[in-house]
Short mmCIF file of C-alpha atoms and ligand atoms in Angstrom, two decimals:
data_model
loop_
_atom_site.label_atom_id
_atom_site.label_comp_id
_atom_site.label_asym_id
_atom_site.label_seq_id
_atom_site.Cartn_x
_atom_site.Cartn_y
_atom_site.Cartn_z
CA UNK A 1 -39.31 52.61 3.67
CA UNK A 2 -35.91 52.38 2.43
CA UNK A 3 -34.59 55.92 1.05
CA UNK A 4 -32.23 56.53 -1.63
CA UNK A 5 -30.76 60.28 -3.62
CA UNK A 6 -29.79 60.23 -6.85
CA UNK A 7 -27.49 62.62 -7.84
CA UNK A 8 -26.26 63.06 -11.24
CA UNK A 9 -26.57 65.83 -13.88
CA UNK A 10 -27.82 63.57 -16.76
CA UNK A 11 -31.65 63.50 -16.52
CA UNK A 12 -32.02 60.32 -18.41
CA UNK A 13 -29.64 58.08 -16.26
CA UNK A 14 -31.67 59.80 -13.07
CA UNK A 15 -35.18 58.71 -14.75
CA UNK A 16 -33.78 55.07 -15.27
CA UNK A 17 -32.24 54.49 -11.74
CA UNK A 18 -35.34 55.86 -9.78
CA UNK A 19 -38.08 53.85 -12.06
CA UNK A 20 -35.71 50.69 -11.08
CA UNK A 21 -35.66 51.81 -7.26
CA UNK A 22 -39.15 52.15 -7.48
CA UNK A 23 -40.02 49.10 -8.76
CA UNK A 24 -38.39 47.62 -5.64
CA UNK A 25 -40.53 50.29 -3.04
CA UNK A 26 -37.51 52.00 -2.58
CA UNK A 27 -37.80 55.86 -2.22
CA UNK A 28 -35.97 57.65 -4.42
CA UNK A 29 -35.11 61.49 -4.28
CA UNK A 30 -32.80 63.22 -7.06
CA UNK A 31 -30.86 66.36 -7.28
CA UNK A 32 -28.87 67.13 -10.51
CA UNK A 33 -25.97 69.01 -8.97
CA UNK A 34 -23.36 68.07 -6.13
CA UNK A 35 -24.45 71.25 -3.62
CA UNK A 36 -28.25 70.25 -3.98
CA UNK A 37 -27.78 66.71 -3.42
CA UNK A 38 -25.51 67.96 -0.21
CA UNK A 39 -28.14 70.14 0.87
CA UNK A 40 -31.01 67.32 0.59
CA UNK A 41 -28.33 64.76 2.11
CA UNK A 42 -28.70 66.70 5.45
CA UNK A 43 -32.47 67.13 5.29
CA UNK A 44 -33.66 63.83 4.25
CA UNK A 45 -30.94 61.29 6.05
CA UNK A 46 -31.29 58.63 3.21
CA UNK A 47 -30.08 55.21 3.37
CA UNK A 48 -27.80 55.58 0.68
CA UNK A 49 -26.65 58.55 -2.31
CA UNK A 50 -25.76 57.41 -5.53
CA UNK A 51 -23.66 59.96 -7.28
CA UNK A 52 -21.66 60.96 -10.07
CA UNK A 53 -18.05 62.01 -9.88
CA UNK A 54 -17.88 65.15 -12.50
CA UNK A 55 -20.97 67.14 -11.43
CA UNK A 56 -21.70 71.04 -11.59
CA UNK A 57 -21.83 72.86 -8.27
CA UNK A 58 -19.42 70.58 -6.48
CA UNK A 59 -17.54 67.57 -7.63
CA UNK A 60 -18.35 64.09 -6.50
CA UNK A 61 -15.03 63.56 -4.14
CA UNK A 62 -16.58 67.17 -2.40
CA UNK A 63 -19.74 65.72 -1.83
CA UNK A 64 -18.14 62.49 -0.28
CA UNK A 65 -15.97 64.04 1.83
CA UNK A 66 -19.04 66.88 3.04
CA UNK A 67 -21.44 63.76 4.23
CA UNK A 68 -18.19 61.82 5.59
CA UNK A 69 -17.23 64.53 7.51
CA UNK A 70 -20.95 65.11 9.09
CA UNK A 71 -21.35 63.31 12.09
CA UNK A 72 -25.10 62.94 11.46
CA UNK A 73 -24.60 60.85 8.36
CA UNK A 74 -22.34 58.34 9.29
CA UNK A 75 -25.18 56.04 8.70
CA UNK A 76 -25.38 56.59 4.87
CA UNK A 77 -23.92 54.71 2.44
CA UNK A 78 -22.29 56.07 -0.78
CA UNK A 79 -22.32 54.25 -3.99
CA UNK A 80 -20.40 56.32 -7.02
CA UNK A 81 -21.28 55.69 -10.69
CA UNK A 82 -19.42 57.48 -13.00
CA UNK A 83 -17.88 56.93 -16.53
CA UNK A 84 -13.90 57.03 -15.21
CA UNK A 85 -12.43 54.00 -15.17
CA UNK A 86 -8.98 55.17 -13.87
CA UNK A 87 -7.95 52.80 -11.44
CA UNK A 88 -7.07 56.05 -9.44
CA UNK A 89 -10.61 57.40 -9.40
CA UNK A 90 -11.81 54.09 -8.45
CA UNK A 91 -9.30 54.38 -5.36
CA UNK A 92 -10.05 57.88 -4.40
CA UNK A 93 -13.10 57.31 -4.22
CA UNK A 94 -12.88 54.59 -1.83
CA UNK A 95 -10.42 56.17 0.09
CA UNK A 96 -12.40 59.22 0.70
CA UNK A 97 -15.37 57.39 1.97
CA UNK A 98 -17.27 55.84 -1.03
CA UNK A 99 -18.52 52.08 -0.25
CA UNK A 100 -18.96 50.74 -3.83
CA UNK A 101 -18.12 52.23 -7.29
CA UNK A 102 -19.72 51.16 -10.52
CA UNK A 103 -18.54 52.17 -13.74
CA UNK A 104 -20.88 53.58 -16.51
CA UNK A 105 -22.33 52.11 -18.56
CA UNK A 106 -23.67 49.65 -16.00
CA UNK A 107 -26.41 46.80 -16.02
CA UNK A 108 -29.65 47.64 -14.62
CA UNK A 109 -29.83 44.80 -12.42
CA UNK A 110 -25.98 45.03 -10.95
CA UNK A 111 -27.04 48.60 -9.84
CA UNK A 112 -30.26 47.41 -8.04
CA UNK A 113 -28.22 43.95 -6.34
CA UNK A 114 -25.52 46.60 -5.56
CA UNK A 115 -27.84 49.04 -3.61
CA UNK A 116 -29.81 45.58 -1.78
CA UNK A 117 -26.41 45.04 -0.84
CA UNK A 118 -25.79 48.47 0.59
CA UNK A 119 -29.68 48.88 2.25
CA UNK A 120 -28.78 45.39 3.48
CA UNK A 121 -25.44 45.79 5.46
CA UNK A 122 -23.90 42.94 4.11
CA UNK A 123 -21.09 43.16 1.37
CA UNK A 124 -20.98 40.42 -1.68
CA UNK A 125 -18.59 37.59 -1.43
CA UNK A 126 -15.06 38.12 -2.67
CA UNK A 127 -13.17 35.32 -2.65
CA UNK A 128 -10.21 33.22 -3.91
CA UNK A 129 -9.28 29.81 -4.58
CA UNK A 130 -5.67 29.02 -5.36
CA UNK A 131 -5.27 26.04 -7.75
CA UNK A 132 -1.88 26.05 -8.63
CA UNK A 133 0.48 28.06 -6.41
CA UNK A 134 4.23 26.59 -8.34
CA UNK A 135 6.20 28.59 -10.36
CA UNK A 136 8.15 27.77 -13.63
CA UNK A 137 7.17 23.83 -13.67
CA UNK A 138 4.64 21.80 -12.03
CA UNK A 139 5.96 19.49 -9.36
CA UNK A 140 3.73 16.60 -8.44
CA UNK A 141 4.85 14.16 -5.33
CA UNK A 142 4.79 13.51 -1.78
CA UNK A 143 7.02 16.58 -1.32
CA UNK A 144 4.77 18.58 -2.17
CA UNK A 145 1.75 17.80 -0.98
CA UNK A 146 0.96 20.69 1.08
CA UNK A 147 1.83 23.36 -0.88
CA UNK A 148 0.75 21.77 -4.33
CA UNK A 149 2.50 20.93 -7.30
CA UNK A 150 0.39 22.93 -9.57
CA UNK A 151 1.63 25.74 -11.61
CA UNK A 152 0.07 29.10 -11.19
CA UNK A 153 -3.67 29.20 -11.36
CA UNK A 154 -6.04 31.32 -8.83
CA UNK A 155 -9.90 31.24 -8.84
CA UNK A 156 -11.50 34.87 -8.10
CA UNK A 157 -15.37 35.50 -7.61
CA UNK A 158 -16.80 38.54 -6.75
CA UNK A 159 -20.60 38.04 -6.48
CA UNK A 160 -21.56 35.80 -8.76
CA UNK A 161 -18.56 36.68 -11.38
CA UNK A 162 -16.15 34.37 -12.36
CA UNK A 163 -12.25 35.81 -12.87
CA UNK A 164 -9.20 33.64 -13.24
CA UNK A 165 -5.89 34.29 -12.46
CA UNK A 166 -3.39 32.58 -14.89
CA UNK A 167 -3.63 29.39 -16.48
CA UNK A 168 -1.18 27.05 -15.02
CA UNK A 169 -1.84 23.20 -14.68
CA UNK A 170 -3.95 24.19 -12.07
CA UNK A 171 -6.32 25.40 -14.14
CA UNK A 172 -7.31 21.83 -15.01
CA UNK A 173 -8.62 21.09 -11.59
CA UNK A 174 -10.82 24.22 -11.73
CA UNK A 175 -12.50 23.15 -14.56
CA UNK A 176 -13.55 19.98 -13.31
CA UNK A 177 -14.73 21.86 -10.22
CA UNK A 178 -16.85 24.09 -12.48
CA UNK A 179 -18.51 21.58 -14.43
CA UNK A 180 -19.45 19.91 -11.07
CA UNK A 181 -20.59 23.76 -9.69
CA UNK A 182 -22.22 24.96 -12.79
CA UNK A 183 -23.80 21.21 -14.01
CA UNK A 184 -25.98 22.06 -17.03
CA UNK A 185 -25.94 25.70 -16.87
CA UNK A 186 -23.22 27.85 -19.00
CA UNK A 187 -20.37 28.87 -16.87
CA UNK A 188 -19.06 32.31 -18.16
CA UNK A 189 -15.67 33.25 -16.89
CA UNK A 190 -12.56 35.98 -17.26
CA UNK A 191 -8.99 34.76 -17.52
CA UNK A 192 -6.81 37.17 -16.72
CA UNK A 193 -2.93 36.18 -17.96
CA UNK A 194 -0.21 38.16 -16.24
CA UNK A 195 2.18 36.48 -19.17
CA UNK A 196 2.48 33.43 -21.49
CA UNK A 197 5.25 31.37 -19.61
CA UNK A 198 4.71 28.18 -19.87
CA UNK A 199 3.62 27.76 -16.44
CA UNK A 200 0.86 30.51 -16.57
CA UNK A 201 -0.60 28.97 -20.17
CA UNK A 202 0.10 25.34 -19.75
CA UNK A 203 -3.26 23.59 -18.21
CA UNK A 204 -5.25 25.46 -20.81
CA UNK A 205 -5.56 23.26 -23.52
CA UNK A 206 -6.69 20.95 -20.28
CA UNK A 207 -9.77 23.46 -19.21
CA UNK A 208 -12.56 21.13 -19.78
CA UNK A 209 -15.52 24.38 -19.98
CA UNK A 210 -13.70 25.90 -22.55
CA UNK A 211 -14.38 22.63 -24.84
CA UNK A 212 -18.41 23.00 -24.05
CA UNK A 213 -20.65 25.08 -26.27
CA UNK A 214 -22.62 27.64 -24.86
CA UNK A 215 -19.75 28.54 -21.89
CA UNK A 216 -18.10 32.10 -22.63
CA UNK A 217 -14.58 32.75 -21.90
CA UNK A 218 -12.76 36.19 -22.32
CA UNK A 219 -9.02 35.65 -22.04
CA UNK A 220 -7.14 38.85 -21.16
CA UNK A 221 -3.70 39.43 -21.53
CA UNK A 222 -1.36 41.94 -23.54
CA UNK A 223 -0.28 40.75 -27.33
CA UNK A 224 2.67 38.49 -28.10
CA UNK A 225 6.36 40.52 -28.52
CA UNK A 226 5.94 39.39 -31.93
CA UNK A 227 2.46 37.94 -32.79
CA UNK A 228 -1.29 38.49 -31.20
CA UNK A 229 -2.26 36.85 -28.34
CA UNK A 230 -4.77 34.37 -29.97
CA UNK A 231 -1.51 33.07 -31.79
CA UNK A 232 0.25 32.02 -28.89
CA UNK A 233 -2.23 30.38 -27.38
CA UNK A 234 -3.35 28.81 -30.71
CA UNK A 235 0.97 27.92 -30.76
CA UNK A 236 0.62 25.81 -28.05
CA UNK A 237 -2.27 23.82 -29.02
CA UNK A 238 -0.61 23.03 -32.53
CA UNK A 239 -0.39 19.49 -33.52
CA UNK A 240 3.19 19.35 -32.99
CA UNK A 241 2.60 19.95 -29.45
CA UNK A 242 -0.79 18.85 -28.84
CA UNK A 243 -3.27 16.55 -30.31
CA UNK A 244 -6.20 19.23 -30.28
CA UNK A 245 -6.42 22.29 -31.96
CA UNK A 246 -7.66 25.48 -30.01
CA UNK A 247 -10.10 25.73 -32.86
CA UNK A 248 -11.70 22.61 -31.36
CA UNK A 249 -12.45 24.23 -28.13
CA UNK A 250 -16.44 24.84 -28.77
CA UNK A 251 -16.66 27.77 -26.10
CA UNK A 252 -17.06 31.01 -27.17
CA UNK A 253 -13.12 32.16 -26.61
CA UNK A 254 -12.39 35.80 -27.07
CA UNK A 255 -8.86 36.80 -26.70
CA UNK A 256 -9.14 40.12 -25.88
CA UNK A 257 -5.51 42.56 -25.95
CA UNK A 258 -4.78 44.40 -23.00
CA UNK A 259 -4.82 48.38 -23.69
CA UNK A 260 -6.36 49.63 -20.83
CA UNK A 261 -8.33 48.96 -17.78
CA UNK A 262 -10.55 46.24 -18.30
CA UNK A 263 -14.42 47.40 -16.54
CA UNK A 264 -16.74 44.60 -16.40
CA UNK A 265 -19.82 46.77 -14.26
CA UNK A 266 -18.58 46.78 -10.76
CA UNK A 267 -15.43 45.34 -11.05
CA UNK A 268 -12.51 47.17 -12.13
CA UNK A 269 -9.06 45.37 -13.29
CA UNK A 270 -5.80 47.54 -14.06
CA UNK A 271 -2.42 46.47 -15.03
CA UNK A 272 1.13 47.36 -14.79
CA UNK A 273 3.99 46.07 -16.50
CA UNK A 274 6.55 43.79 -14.19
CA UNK A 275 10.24 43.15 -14.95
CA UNK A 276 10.46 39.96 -16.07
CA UNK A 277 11.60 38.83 -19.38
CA UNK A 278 9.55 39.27 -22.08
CA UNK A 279 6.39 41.03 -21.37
CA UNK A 280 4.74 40.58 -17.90
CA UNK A 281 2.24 42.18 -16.03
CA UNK A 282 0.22 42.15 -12.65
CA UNK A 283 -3.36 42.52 -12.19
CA UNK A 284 -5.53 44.61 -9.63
CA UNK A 285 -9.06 43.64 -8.76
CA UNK A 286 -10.93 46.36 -7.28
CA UNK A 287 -14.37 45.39 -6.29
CA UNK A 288 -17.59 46.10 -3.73
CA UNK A 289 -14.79 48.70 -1.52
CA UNK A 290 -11.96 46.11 -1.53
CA UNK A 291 -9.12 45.41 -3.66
CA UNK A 292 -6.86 41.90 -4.59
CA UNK A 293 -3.27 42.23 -6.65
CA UNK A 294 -1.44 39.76 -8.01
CA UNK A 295 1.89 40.35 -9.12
CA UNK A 296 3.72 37.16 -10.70
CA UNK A 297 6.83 37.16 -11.84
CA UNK A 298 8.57 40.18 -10.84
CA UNK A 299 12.14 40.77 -9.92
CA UNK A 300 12.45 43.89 -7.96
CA UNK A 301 14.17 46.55 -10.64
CA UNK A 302 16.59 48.32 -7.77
CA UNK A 303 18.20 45.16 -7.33
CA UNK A 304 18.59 43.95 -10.78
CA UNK A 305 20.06 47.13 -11.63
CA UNK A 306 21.53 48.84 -8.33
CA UNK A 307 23.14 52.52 -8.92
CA UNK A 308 20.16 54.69 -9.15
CA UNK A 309 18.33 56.43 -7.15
CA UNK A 310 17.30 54.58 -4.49
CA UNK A 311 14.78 53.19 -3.72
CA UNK A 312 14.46 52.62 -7.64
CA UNK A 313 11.59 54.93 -8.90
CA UNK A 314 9.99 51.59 -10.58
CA UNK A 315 9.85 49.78 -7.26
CA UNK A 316 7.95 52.47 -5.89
CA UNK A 317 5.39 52.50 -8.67
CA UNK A 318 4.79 48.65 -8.37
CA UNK A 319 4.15 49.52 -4.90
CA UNK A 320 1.44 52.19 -5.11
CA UNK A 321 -0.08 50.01 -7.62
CA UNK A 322 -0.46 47.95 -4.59
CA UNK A 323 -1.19 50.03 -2.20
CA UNK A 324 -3.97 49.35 0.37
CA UNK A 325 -4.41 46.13 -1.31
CA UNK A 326 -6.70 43.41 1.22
CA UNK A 327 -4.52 41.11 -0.04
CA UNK A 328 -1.10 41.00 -2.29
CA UNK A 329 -0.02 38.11 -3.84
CA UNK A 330 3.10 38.72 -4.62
CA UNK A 331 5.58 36.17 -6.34
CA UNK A 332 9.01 34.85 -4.15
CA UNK A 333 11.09 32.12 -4.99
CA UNK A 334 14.31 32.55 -3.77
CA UNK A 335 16.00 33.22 -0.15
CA UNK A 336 18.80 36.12 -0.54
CA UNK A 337 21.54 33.18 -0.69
CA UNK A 338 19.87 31.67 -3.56
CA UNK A 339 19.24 34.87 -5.45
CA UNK A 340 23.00 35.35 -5.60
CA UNK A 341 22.66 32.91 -7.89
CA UNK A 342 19.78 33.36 -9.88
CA UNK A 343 20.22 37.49 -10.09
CA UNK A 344 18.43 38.59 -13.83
CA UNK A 345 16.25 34.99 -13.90
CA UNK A 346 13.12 37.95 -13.07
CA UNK A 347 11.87 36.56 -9.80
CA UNK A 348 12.16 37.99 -6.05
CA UNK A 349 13.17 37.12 -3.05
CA UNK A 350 11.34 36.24 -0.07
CA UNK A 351 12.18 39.65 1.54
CA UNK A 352 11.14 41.82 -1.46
CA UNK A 353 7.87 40.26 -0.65
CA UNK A 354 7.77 41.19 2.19
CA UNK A 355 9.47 44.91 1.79
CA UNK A 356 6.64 45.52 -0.87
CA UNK A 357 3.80 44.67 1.06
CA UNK A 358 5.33 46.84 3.49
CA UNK A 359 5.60 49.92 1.52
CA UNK A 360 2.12 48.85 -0.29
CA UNK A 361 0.79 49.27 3.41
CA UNK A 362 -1.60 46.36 2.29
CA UNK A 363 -3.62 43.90 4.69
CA UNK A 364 -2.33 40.21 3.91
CA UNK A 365 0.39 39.31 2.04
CA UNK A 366 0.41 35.53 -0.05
CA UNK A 367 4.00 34.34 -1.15
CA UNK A 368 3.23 32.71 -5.01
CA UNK A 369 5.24 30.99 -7.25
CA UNK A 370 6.64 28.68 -5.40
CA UNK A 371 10.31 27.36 -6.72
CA UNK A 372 10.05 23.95 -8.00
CA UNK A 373 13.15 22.72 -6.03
CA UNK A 374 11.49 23.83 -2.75
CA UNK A 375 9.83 21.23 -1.14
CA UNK A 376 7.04 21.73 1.91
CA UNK A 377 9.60 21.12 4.86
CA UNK A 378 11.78 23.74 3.23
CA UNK A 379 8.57 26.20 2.11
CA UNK A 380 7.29 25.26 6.35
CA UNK A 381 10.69 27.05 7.29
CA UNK A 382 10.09 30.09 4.85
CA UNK A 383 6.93 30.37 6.27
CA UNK A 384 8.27 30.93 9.92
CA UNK A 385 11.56 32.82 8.46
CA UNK A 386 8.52 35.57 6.87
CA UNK A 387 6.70 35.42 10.72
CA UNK A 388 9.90 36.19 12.73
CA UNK A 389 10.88 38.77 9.66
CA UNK A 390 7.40 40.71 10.27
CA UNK A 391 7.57 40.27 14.16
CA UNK A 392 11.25 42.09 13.98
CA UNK A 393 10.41 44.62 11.81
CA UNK A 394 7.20 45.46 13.47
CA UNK A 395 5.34 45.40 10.02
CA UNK A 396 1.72 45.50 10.42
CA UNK A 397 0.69 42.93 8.02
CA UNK A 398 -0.05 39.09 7.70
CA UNK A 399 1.95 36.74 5.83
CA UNK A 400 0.99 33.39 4.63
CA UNK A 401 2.59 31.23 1.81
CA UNK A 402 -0.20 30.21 -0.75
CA UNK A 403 -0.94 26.94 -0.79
CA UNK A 404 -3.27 24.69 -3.54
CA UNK A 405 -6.81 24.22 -2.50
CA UNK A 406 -7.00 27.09 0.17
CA UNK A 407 -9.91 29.29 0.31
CA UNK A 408 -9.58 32.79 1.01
CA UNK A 409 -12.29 35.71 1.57
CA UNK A 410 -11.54 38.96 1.30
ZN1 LIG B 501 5.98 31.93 -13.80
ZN1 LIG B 502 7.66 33.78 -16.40
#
């Protein structure tokens, strides 16, 4: 029989998470202080402890490091639930040894699929589709077949959610793949907008679930300079520009400001502003132990504004934001000759890509945003200039240029 501690100092939450163990045949132990559940840890060996972060007797990141630190327990897994959202928390956490972390309040049934997971071995799905990997305009042709034409679009799932990265033309292509996917049933879904250039808003008014009733949509993104977000997506779809009104879109569509961290159960997306003009920002996706970020557009601020300290103070914030990332998709459309020209358009070059993944210390790096005047012979060289950069440099990640229809698991 699978075994399982609960440790958490708020009876109620214990009483609900061991009658839903139970109900499964799990066996289920709890301890309502962080020294306790320690203690029973070492006497019981369970499969896995759930446990709260801000406990009496010793705080949650104690307790992970005490069983991570015991050779005897190296078999148990640890799940945290607590009610901080902090992207830093989240990261700690993991860091120190934690294998999921769910945020309170959480559903019932993502708690018991999250522990299956853990008693199981194997970790949910977390993957991406890119559907449009173009920056500033969409560039259809034969000379750009391999990299795609598409402006910026990316499909995340993480279990059996649905996030979206941007909504680029690419995003029209995605919804035709859904309604094939999803059929009959109502496809629910999280659109995540780093900003409202054109090329990140564009194929929305072409996203064929958001015109079905019964689908839900929650589009995230921080409110217009000078009006709220619903109004410049509504702006767009005005019948000067477009023959259909976003009121026409039957979907349930909230448009939802960002403020702070956005916690849907065991996901957790943060935000930081980027320096491009107007407002911008990139996304983190922290879920089941592993973490995607997505920053596009972005021009590196020591370079825009050299003089200060150095490296610039911002740069290094962008980078911890990335830090330990699986993967970084980070935004690069020029080569150093061409940013000469382009300084203050707010996009990077191909080696601040590859500088921030560096100091990010993440896994895999994706080069997004592809300039429109760059054509696949010309993106083919990049590609090898970014291999021969890492070889020389001796930096420890992969690189790969992002390219429409690939499929990547993180
Ligand atoms: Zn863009
Ligand atoms: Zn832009």
């Amino acid at each position: 029989m699978k075994k399982v501690i609960l440790v958490d100092d708020n009876p109620a939450i214990l009483t609900i998470m061991s009658k839903r163990l139970q109900a499964e045949a799990v066996e289920t132990l709890t301890a309502d202080n962080g020294a306790d559940a320690l203690r029973m840890t070492r006497e019981n060996r369970p499969d896995v402890v759930v446990l709260d972060l801000m406990m009496p007797k010793m705080h949650g990141y104690t307790l992970i490091q005490e069983i991570r630190n015991d050779p005897d327990l190296s078999h148990v897994k640890i799940m945290v639930i607590s009610a901080k959202t902090y992207a830093a928390d989240v990261d700690r956490s993991l860091r120190l040894g934690a294998d999921r972390y769910l945020s309170k309040p959480f559903d019932l049934q993502v708690f018991w699929k999250t522990i299956a997971e853990l008693l199981g071995g194997t970790p949910p799905p977390f993957t991406l589709r890119f559907w449009g990997a173009r920056g500033s305009i969409a560039t259809p042709g034969p000379d750009t077949v391999k990299y795609g034409g598409n402006t910026a679009c990316t499909e995340v799932r993480c279990g059996d959610q649905l996030l979206i990265l941007d909504a680029g033309t690419g995003i029209r292509e995605l919804g035709l793949s859904l309604l094939r996917e999803f059929q009959q049933r109502p496809i629910k879904g999280h659109i995540f907008v780093g900003h409202t250039h054109w090329d990140h808003i564009q194929g929305f008014p072409f996203f064929a679930p958001a015109f079905i009733p019964g689908n839900e949509f929650t589009i995230y993104s921080l409110r217009g300079a000078e009006k709220p977000l619903e109004k410049v997506f509504r702006g767009q779809m005005d019948n000067d520009y477009f023959p259909v009104l976003l009121s026409e879109m039957k979907a349930s569509l909230e448009f939802r400001e960002l403020e702070s961290e956005v916690n849907l159960g065991e996901i957790q997306v943060s935000y930081i502003f980027l320096n491009h003009p107007g407002l911008a920002v990139g996304f983190r996706i922290s879920f089941a132990g592993r973490s995607l970020v997505y920053i596009s557009d972005h021009e590196n601020y020591g370079r825009l504004s050299p003089g200060g300290p150095s490296p610039n103070p911002l740069d290094l914030e962008i980078a911890r934001f990335a830090e330990n990332a699986e993967l970084l998709i980070s935004e690069a459309q020029y080569t150093e000759e061409e940013y000469a020209q382009k300084k203050g358009w707010g996009h990077s070059t191909f080696l601040d890509a590859l500088d921030l993944a560096n100091q990010a210390k993440v896994k895999r790096l994706a080069i997004f945003h592809h300039d429109p005047s760059h054509d696949d012979t010309f993106l083919d060289q990049i590609s090898e200039f970014c291999q021969k950069t890492i070889e020389e440099r001796r930096y420890t990640f992969s690189c790969f240029l992002a390219q429409e229809g690939t499929l990547i698991e993180l």
